[in-house]
Each structure stands twice: as structure tokens, then as C-alpha cells.
Amino acid sequence: MALSASSLNIGDSYEECLVEDLKRTQLVQYSGASGDYNPLHTDEIFTTQVAGYPSVFAHGMLSMGMTGRMLTNYVGDGRLKSFGVRFTNQVWPGDTLHSTATVEEVTQEDGDPVVKLKVETTNQDGKVVVSGYASARVDP
Amino acid sequence: MSIDRFPVEASHIMMFARSVADANPIYYDEEYAAGTEPGKIIAPPTFAQSSAQFDPDYFLRPKIGEPWFGSGKEATGIKRDSSGGGGGGGGGGGLHAEQHFEYHRHISPGDVLTATVKPGKTWERESKRAGKLTFSETITEYRDQNGELVITARGVGVRTERPVDQ
């Protein structure tokens, strides 16, 4: 189900809950799938005693990956042209994340209608953890 | 740094999609995927990052017979000059500050990619929460079996002077 340029308006937005009460096991699962075995994400002893953080924390790319799920649910499969983010705050076990895409522009690129989106993922305290943009091909 | 061979495989895509809690059947169900616009299984938008699995030198994967800086009997398996936080000081390689992808085509099982990694800019900034921050950028170009550019990725890493205040 693709979006249509003719029915999109600046300021339209789409929101999803990405995760409720993030579990440490999901960090293990992401480590295994992605190949990023940094102990900061799975090894509580190393992270608290050596690295000096209060607990393990999520891979930025896990937050980005879940944010990407919100995007593809909104724009449709195979439609993304670009997706970029800054990781603005760490994500911790127990966090609940919501993510929003907001239409900033509907334009043309290489002859295709394209939507430009502002992307933001926040935690349960309203703190922004992922801030970025995406663009996607849409129907006319 | 480069990756000579990153075979895109269906089971890897399925496991990756599970790990980001994405239940979309286009990531595992061939029959369903055949009826979608892409017409086949594709990879989720951030999947290219798991090319780390195929990077022989990737430093955040324990390697057979080599020391590993995570905990065992001791809190770290490698004694090192720790610069404090962020997993800096030789082990963790700092934190991920930014990641950007441009999709020229969406990748599918059967694609065999190569990745070339080039260093980009570096810069520094003072922060209240973590002291001096040193940023460094890398640009990764993923090409398919025909030499076509499929994904351009730009990553920014940051080393912190001390752990980020919470």
C-alpha cells in the first residue's frame, strides 16, 4: 500500500510504538543478527565496571532499525530512497519508544514523486533518541 | 577496510528482521513477497550494516584464538589504558553518532555484494555531558554482483573523553 502524492499534505504524520519495555535479550538478538558484539550492549559487568555506564544500552542501529520498521510500514516496501539519523540519546533496557514520520515536502526526483519526511523517535520521558529524515518514492 | 564478499541470504534477513521486531512477511515469506511491488524478499532498510558479519577484520566480533575485551573471570579480558567511557580506549571503538543510507536499489537474497569503505571527515567538539568528542566519518559503497552501486552508507562514530552523563 503505497502513499499517493496527491493525497499527502505537509504536516501529515504517522506514528508507531517501536518497543515497550525493551529487553536485554533483544539486544543479544540484535548483536547476533547484525554481527555487532560490542560488550556495551550485552555485557553488564564490562559495561558497568569497565566502561562506566549504569547498564548495557541499545545499539544505535537497533533503534534505527526499529525506526526503519515504522517508515516502511508507512511508505511501503521497497519505496525508501534515503534514510539518515543522528543518535541523540542512549536507549536503555526498560525503555519504551515511539517513532513519528512527518511530511515536510512532496516533490519530484528523477521524474518520480517523492515524499520527504522528518523522522523522530522518543523515549517514555519524551526525550528524542533518534532524529533524522527519510525520503521515499510515492505514487502520483 | 573492505568486504570482498557479502552474500545476502534469506535466513540472515529473517533473523535480522526478527531482531528489530519487524513482522513484515516480505522479509521471510517468499510466496507473500512474490505478490508485493518488489516481487521478492527484500532486506529491511538498515540490513546493510550487518555486512559486519562478513568483514574479516571487524573489531567488535570475538575472533577464535584472540583476546576479547568483554568480561570473563575479570570484568574485561584485556587490560588497557582506558580513556574512560564510550567503550573508548581501544576496546569498544566509541559510540555511533550518525548513520545515513541512500538506496539506489533494494537488495534481495541472492545478491552478492562488495563493500568499500573510505574515511571521511573528522572533527572535534566539546560537550558538557562527555567532555571532548572526536567524530570520524566513514563512507561505505555497496556494489552488487554486476558492479552496480546499490547502497551508499555514511556513518559517524564518536569517541568520548568520559562516559556520557545520564
Tab-separated table of C-alpha atoms in Angstrom:
chain	number	residue	atom	x	y	z
A	1	MET	CA	0.000	0.000	0.000
A	2	ALA	CA	1.837	2.970	-1.284
A	3	LEU	CA	1.302	6.594	-0.419
A	4	SER	CA	-0.015	8.902	-3.083
A	5	ALA	CA	1.476	12.354	-3.688
A	6	SER	CA	-1.948	13.811	-4.452
A	7	SER	CA	-3.302	12.924	-1.029
A	8	LEU	CA	-0.254	13.876	1.051
A	9	ASN	CA	-0.150	17.180	2.907
A	10	ILE	CA	2.729	18.947	4.608
A	11	GLY	CA	2.479	18.140	8.289
A	12	ASP	CA	0.760	14.765	7.834
A	13	SER	CA	2.253	12.319	10.266
A	14	TYR	CA	2.372	8.647	11.054
A	15	GLU	CA	3.295	7.197	14.433
A	16	GLU	CA	4.107	3.761	15.821
A	17	CYS	CA	5.154	2.335	19.140
A	18	LEU	CA	8.520	0.685	18.364
A	19	VAL	CA	9.009	-1.214	21.592
A	20	GLU	CA	7.588	-1.360	25.096
A	21	ASP	CA	9.898	-2.170	27.986
A	22	LEU	CA	12.950	-3.006	25.833
A	23	LYS	CA	14.505	-6.275	26.965
A	24	ARG	CA	18.203	-7.091	27.253
A	25	THR	CA	17.512	-10.264	25.279
A	26	GLN	CA	16.541	-8.141	22.269
A	27	LEU	CA	19.982	-6.527	22.466
A	28	VAL	CA	21.506	-10.018	22.386
A	29	GLN	CA	19.280	-10.893	19.431
A	30	TYR	CA	20.341	-7.755	17.543
A	31	SER	CA	24.016	-8.404	18.312
A	32	GLY	CA	23.744	-11.881	16.830
A	33	ALA	CA	21.889	-10.788	13.703
A	34	SER	CA	23.934	-7.687	12.969
A	35	GLY	CA	27.324	-9.025	14.000
A	36	ASP	CA	27.960	-6.079	16.333
A	37	TYR	CA	29.067	-7.841	19.522
A	38	ASN	CA	30.237	-4.738	21.358
A	39	PRO	CA	30.002	-5.778	25.053
A	40	LEU	CA	28.446	-2.369	25.815
A	41	HIS	CA	25.185	-3.853	24.546
A	42	THR	CA	25.145	-7.263	26.202
A	43	ASP	CA	27.802	-7.498	28.914
A	44	GLU	CA	26.534	-5.821	32.084
A	45	ILE	CA	29.766	-6.484	34.007
A	46	PHE	CA	32.037	-4.915	31.395
A	47	THR	CA	29.685	-2.010	30.795
A	48	THR	CA	29.197	-1.071	34.451
A	49	GLN	CA	32.671	-1.877	35.810
A	50	VAL	CA	34.956	-1.012	32.909
A	51	ALA	CA	33.089	1.384	30.609
A	52	GLY	CA	31.390	3.257	33.450
A	53	TYR	CA	27.751	3.196	32.308
A	54	PRO	CA	24.789	2.371	34.579
A	55	SER	CA	23.847	-0.675	32.445
A	56	VAL	CA	24.126	-2.114	28.980
A	57	PHE	CA	22.384	0.022	26.366
A	58	ALA	CA	20.916	-0.487	22.922
A	59	HIS	CA	22.879	-0.368	19.697
A	60	GLY	CA	22.085	2.874	17.898
A	61	MET	CA	21.443	0.678	14.888
A	62	LEU	CA	18.757	-1.256	16.788
A	63	SER	CA	16.866	1.989	17.415
A	64	MET	CA	17.435	2.965	13.782
A	65	GLY	CA	16.331	-0.495	12.615
A	66	MET	CA	13.084	-0.302	14.586
A	67	THR	CA	12.571	3.263	13.346
A	68	GLY	CA	13.013	1.887	9.821
A	69	ARG	CA	10.168	-0.540	10.507
A	70	MET	CA	7.872	2.409	11.258
A	71	LEU	CA	9.000	4.024	7.980
A	72	THR	CA	8.468	1.005	5.748
A	73	ASN	CA	5.068	0.398	7.372
A	74	TYR	CA	4.213	3.976	6.363
A	75	VAL	CA	5.746	4.348	2.890
A	76	GLY	CA	5.541	0.721	1.738
A	77	ASP	CA	8.080	-1.955	0.867
A	78	GLY	CA	10.977	-1.067	-1.395
A	79	ARG	CA	9.998	2.609	-1.528
A	80	LEU	CA	12.704	4.230	0.602
A	81	LYS	CA	15.262	6.329	-1.268
A	82	SER	CA	17.166	7.617	1.722
A	83	PHE	CA	17.131	7.292	5.498
A	84	GLY	CA	19.544	9.003	7.860
A	85	VAL	CA	19.648	9.681	11.579
A	86	ARG	CA	21.610	11.106	14.448
A	87	PHE	CA	21.631	9.204	17.732
A	88	THR	CA	20.854	11.936	20.234
A	89	ASN	CA	20.420	9.973	23.458
A	90	GLN	CA	21.137	6.438	24.539
A	91	VAL	CA	18.375	3.838	24.720
A	92	TRP	CA	18.292	1.606	27.816
A	93	PRO	CA	16.676	-1.692	28.755
A	94	GLY	CA	13.184	-0.908	30.013
A	95	ASP	CA	12.701	1.975	27.594
A	96	THR	CA	9.509	2.383	25.588
A	97	LEU	CA	9.994	4.076	22.224
A	98	HIS	CA	7.591	5.841	19.899
A	99	SER	CA	8.530	6.966	16.424
A	100	THR	CA	6.937	9.536	14.136
A	101	ALA	CA	7.362	10.406	10.471
A	102	THR	CA	6.121	13.852	9.445
A	103	VAL	CA	5.685	15.018	5.843
A	104	GLU	CA	7.940	18.005	5.138
A	105	GLU	CA	7.760	18.167	1.362
A	106	VAL	CA	6.225	16.416	-1.618
A	107	THR	CA	8.449	16.850	-4.633
A	108	GLN	CA	9.839	15.204	-7.781
A	109	GLU	CA	13.147	13.376	-8.101
A	110	ASP	CA	14.263	11.764	-11.358
A	111	GLY	CA	10.694	12.044	-12.635
A	112	ASP	CA	9.158	10.244	-9.639
A	113	PRO	CA	7.008	11.852	-6.971
A	114	VAL	CA	8.888	11.709	-3.695
A	115	VAL	CA	7.902	12.463	-0.113
A	116	LYS	CA	10.448	13.935	2.284
A	117	LEU	CA	9.915	13.047	5.895
A	118	LYS	CA	11.205	14.218	9.225
A	119	VAL	CA	11.789	11.232	11.483
A	120	GLU	CA	11.890	11.297	15.249
A	121	THR	CA	11.952	8.565	17.879
A	122	THR	CA	11.376	9.450	21.512
A	123	ASN	CA	11.514	7.542	24.781
A	124	GLN	CA	8.950	7.359	27.586
A	125	ASP	CA	10.221	10.650	29.022
A	126	GLY	CA	9.735	12.446	25.717
A	127	LYS	CA	13.486	12.618	25.145
A	128	VAL	CA	14.481	12.337	21.476
A	129	VAL	CA	16.737	9.312	20.951
A	130	VAL	CA	16.814	9.203	17.142
A	131	SER	CA	16.443	12.281	14.960
A	132	GLY	CA	16.613	12.240	11.207
A	133	TYR	CA	14.981	12.189	7.803
A	134	ALA	CA	13.857	9.876	5.067
A	135	SER	CA	12.677	10.171	1.512
A	136	ALA	CA	10.507	7.723	-0.344
A	137	ARG	CA	9.051	7.242	-3.785
A	138	VAL	CA	5.278	7.667	-3.759
A	139	ASP	CA	2.531	7.148	-6.313
A	140	PRO	CA	1.377	10.232	-8.305
B	1	MET	CA	38.995	-1.746	5.067
B	2	SER	CA	36.693	-3.506	2.687
B	3	ILE	CA	34.420	-6.515	2.386
B	4	ASP	CA	35.127	-8.745	-0.576
B	5	ARG	CA	32.013	-10.859	-0.362
B	6	PHE	CA	28.741	-10.140	1.434
B	7	PRO	CA	26.270	-12.765	0.259
B	8	VAL	CA	22.732	-11.597	1.030
B	9	GLU	CA	20.894	-14.642	2.390
B	10	ALA	CA	17.244	-15.239	3.209
B	11	SER	CA	17.839	-16.660	6.691
B	12	HIS	CA	20.088	-13.730	7.615
B	13	ILE	CA	17.379	-11.287	6.516
B	14	MET	CA	14.776	-13.228	8.533
B	15	MET	CA	16.930	-13.173	11.676
B	16	PHE	CA	17.751	-9.504	11.214
B	17	ALA	CA	14.070	-8.588	10.781
B	18	ARG	CA	13.222	-10.540	13.943
B	19	SER	CA	15.906	-8.675	15.868
B	20	VAL	CA	14.349	-5.306	15.001
B	21	ALA	CA	10.919	-6.790	15.813
B	22	ASP	CA	9.673	-6.394	12.255
B	23	ALA	CA	7.000	-8.991	11.468
B	24	ASN	CA	6.557	-7.893	7.837
B	25	PRO	CA	6.310	-11.141	5.814
B	26	ILE	CA	8.240	-9.567	2.914
B	27	TYR	CA	11.335	-10.334	4.992
B	28	TYR	CA	10.765	-14.098	5.225
B	29	ASP	CA	7.813	-15.361	3.162
B	30	GLU	CA	8.728	-15.921	-0.491
B	31	GLU	CA	5.169	-16.580	-1.560
B	32	TYR	CA	3.874	-13.412	0.097
B	33	ALA	CA	6.796	-11.396	-1.252
B	34	ALA	CA	6.022	-12.544	-4.813
B	35	GLY	CA	2.730	-10.660	-4.590
B	36	THR	CA	4.271	-7.367	-3.430
B	37	GLU	CA	5.594	-4.498	-5.528
B	38	PRO	CA	9.259	-5.595	-5.150
B	39	GLY	CA	8.066	-9.104	-6.151
B	40	LYS	CA	10.550	-10.902	-3.926
B	41	ILE	CA	12.041	-10.927	-0.450
B	42	ILE	CA	13.996	-7.726	0.200
B	43	ALA	CA	16.148	-6.673	3.118
B	44	PRO	CA	14.994	-4.205	5.793
B	45	PRO	CA	16.362	-0.654	5.398
B	46	THR	CA	19.259	-0.968	7.852
B	47	PHE	CA	20.261	-4.534	6.957
B	48	ALA	CA	23.409	-3.475	5.077
B	49	GLN	CA	25.005	-2.693	8.435
B	50	SER	CA	25.123	-6.442	9.130
B	51	SER	CA	27.829	-6.670	6.471
B	52	ALA	CA	29.981	-6.594	9.636
B	53	GLN	CA	29.394	-10.362	9.708
B	54	PHE	CA	31.447	-10.644	6.520
B	55	ASP	CA	34.204	-8.213	7.420
B	56	PRO	CA	37.174	-10.401	8.366
B	57	ASP	CA	38.705	-7.627	10.474
B	58	TYR	CA	35.565	-6.355	12.209
B	59	PHE	CA	36.833	-5.480	15.683
B	60	LEU	CA	33.529	-5.868	17.534
B	61	ARG	CA	33.301	-9.622	16.888
B	62	PRO	CA	35.192	-12.068	19.111
B	63	LYS	CA	37.693	-13.961	16.973
B	64	ILE	CA	38.880	-17.506	17.526
B	65	GLY	CA	42.116	-17.625	19.479
B	66	GLU	CA	42.285	-13.873	20.075
B	67	PRO	CA	41.761	-11.955	23.328
B	68	TRP	CA	38.357	-10.313	23.784
B	69	PHE	CA	37.727	-7.220	25.860
B	70	GLY	CA	34.359	-8.331	27.297
B	71	SER	CA	34.051	-9.896	30.739
B	72	GLY	CA	35.005	-13.441	31.737
B	73	LYS	CA	36.607	-14.134	35.096
B	74	GLU	CA	37.524	-10.460	35.135
B	75	ALA	CA	35.393	-7.515	34.108
B	76	THR	CA	37.461	-7.207	30.946
B	77	GLY	CA	39.580	-9.735	29.130
B	78	ILE	CA	42.089	-7.098	28.064
B	79	LYS	CA	43.872	-4.672	30.325
B	80	ARG	CA	44.236	-1.437	28.516
B	81	ASP	CA	44.669	2.278	29.006
B	82	SER	CA	41.067	3.197	29.372
B	83	SER	CA	40.177	6.695	28.365
B	84	GLY	CA	37.024	6.119	30.341
B	85	GLY	CA	33.767	5.832	28.647
B	86	GLY	CA	32.039	5.192	25.490
B	87	GLY	CA	33.864	1.933	25.214
B	88	GLY	CA	36.721	4.095	24.024
B	89	GLY	CA	40.272	3.432	24.979
B	90	GLY	CA	40.976	0.760	22.454
B	91	GLY	CA	38.118	-1.636	23.005
B	92	GLY	CA	34.695	-0.501	22.103
B	93	GLY	CA	35.566	1.954	19.395
B	94	GLY	CA	33.333	4.646	20.810
B	95	LEU	CA	29.692	5.281	20.132
B	96	HIS	CA	27.663	5.565	16.981
B	97	ALA	CA	26.704	9.195	16.362
B	98	GLU	CA	25.034	9.162	12.954
B	99	GLN	CA	24.085	6.776	10.182
B	100	HIS	CA	22.813	7.590	6.693
B	101	PHE	CA	21.732	5.340	3.826
B	102	GLU	CA	20.986	6.117	0.207
B	103	TYR	CA	19.197	3.300	-1.585
B	104	HIS	CA	19.877	3.000	-5.281
B	105	ARG	CA	18.173	-0.404	-5.332
B	106	HIS	CA	16.754	-2.644	-2.591
B	107	ILE	CA	18.790	-5.781	-2.026
B	108	SER	CA	17.470	-9.353	-2.068
B	109	PRO	CA	18.615	-12.884	-1.261
B	110	GLY	CA	20.982	-13.985	-3.996
B	111	ASP	CA	22.710	-10.638	-4.284
B	112	VAL	CA	26.415	-10.883	-3.583
B	113	LEU	CA	27.734	-7.514	-2.502
B	114	THR	CA	31.124	-5.991	-2.024
B	115	ALA	CA	31.726	-3.037	0.220
B	116	THR	CA	34.464	-0.467	0.010
B	117	VAL	CA	34.987	1.793	2.976
B	118	LYS	CA	36.613	5.191	2.715
B	119	PRO	CA	37.406	7.535	5.572
B	120	GLY	CA	35.549	10.845	5.526
B	121	LYS	CA	35.869	13.962	7.644
B	122	THR	CA	36.969	14.106	11.271
B	123	TRP	CA	36.071	16.864	13.704
B	124	GLU	CA	36.000	17.654	17.416
B	125	ARG	CA	33.533	19.281	19.748
B	126	GLU	CA	33.332	19.943	23.486
B	127	SER	CA	30.278	18.607	25.267
B	128	LYS	CA	29.026	19.111	28.797
B	129	ARG	CA	27.937	15.500	29.133
B	130	ALA	CA	31.009	13.633	27.885
B	131	GLY	CA	33.960	16.035	27.576
B	132	LYS	CA	35.849	16.258	24.311
B	133	LEU	CA	34.094	14.435	21.478
B	134	THR	CA	36.101	13.239	18.496
B	135	PHE	CA	33.941	12.439	15.472
B	136	SER	CA	35.039	10.451	12.456
B	137	GLU	CA	33.114	9.660	9.325
B	138	THR	CA	33.276	6.650	7.009
B	139	ILE	CA	31.615	6.210	3.649
B	140	THR	CA	30.729	2.696	2.532
B	141	GLU	CA	29.734	1.855	-1.012
B	142	TYR	CA	27.901	-1.418	-1.505
B	143	ARG	CA	28.013	-2.816	-5.031
B	144	ASP	CA	26.235	-5.865	-6.394
B	145	GLN	CA	27.486	-8.818	-8.430
B	146	ASN	CA	27.267	-6.653	-11.581
B	147	GLY	CA	29.331	-3.876	-10.099
B	148	GLU	CA	26.267	-1.620	-9.744
B	149	LEU	CA	26.121	0.698	-6.765
B	150	VAL	CA	23.161	-0.439	-4.609
B	151	ILE	CA	23.581	1.361	-1.273
B	152	THR	CA	25.748	4.260	-0.161
B	153	ALA	CA	26.159	4.439	3.604
B	154	ARG	CA	27.723	7.175	5.682
B	155	GLY	CA	28.471	6.509	9.324
B	156	VAL	CA	29.788	8.816	12.005
B	157	GLY	CA	31.451	7.444	15.116
B	158	VAL	CA	32.314	9.419	18.224
B	159	ARG	CA	34.911	8.829	20.897
B	160	THR	CA	34.076	10.439	24.199
B	161	GLU	CA	36.547	11.708	26.778
B	162	ARG	CA	34.452	10.103	29.540
B	163	PRO	CA	31.213	8.143	29.809
B	164	VAL	CA	28.177	10.167	28.767
B	165	ASP	CA	26.473	11.654	31.860
B	166	GLN	CA	22.952	10.332	32.342
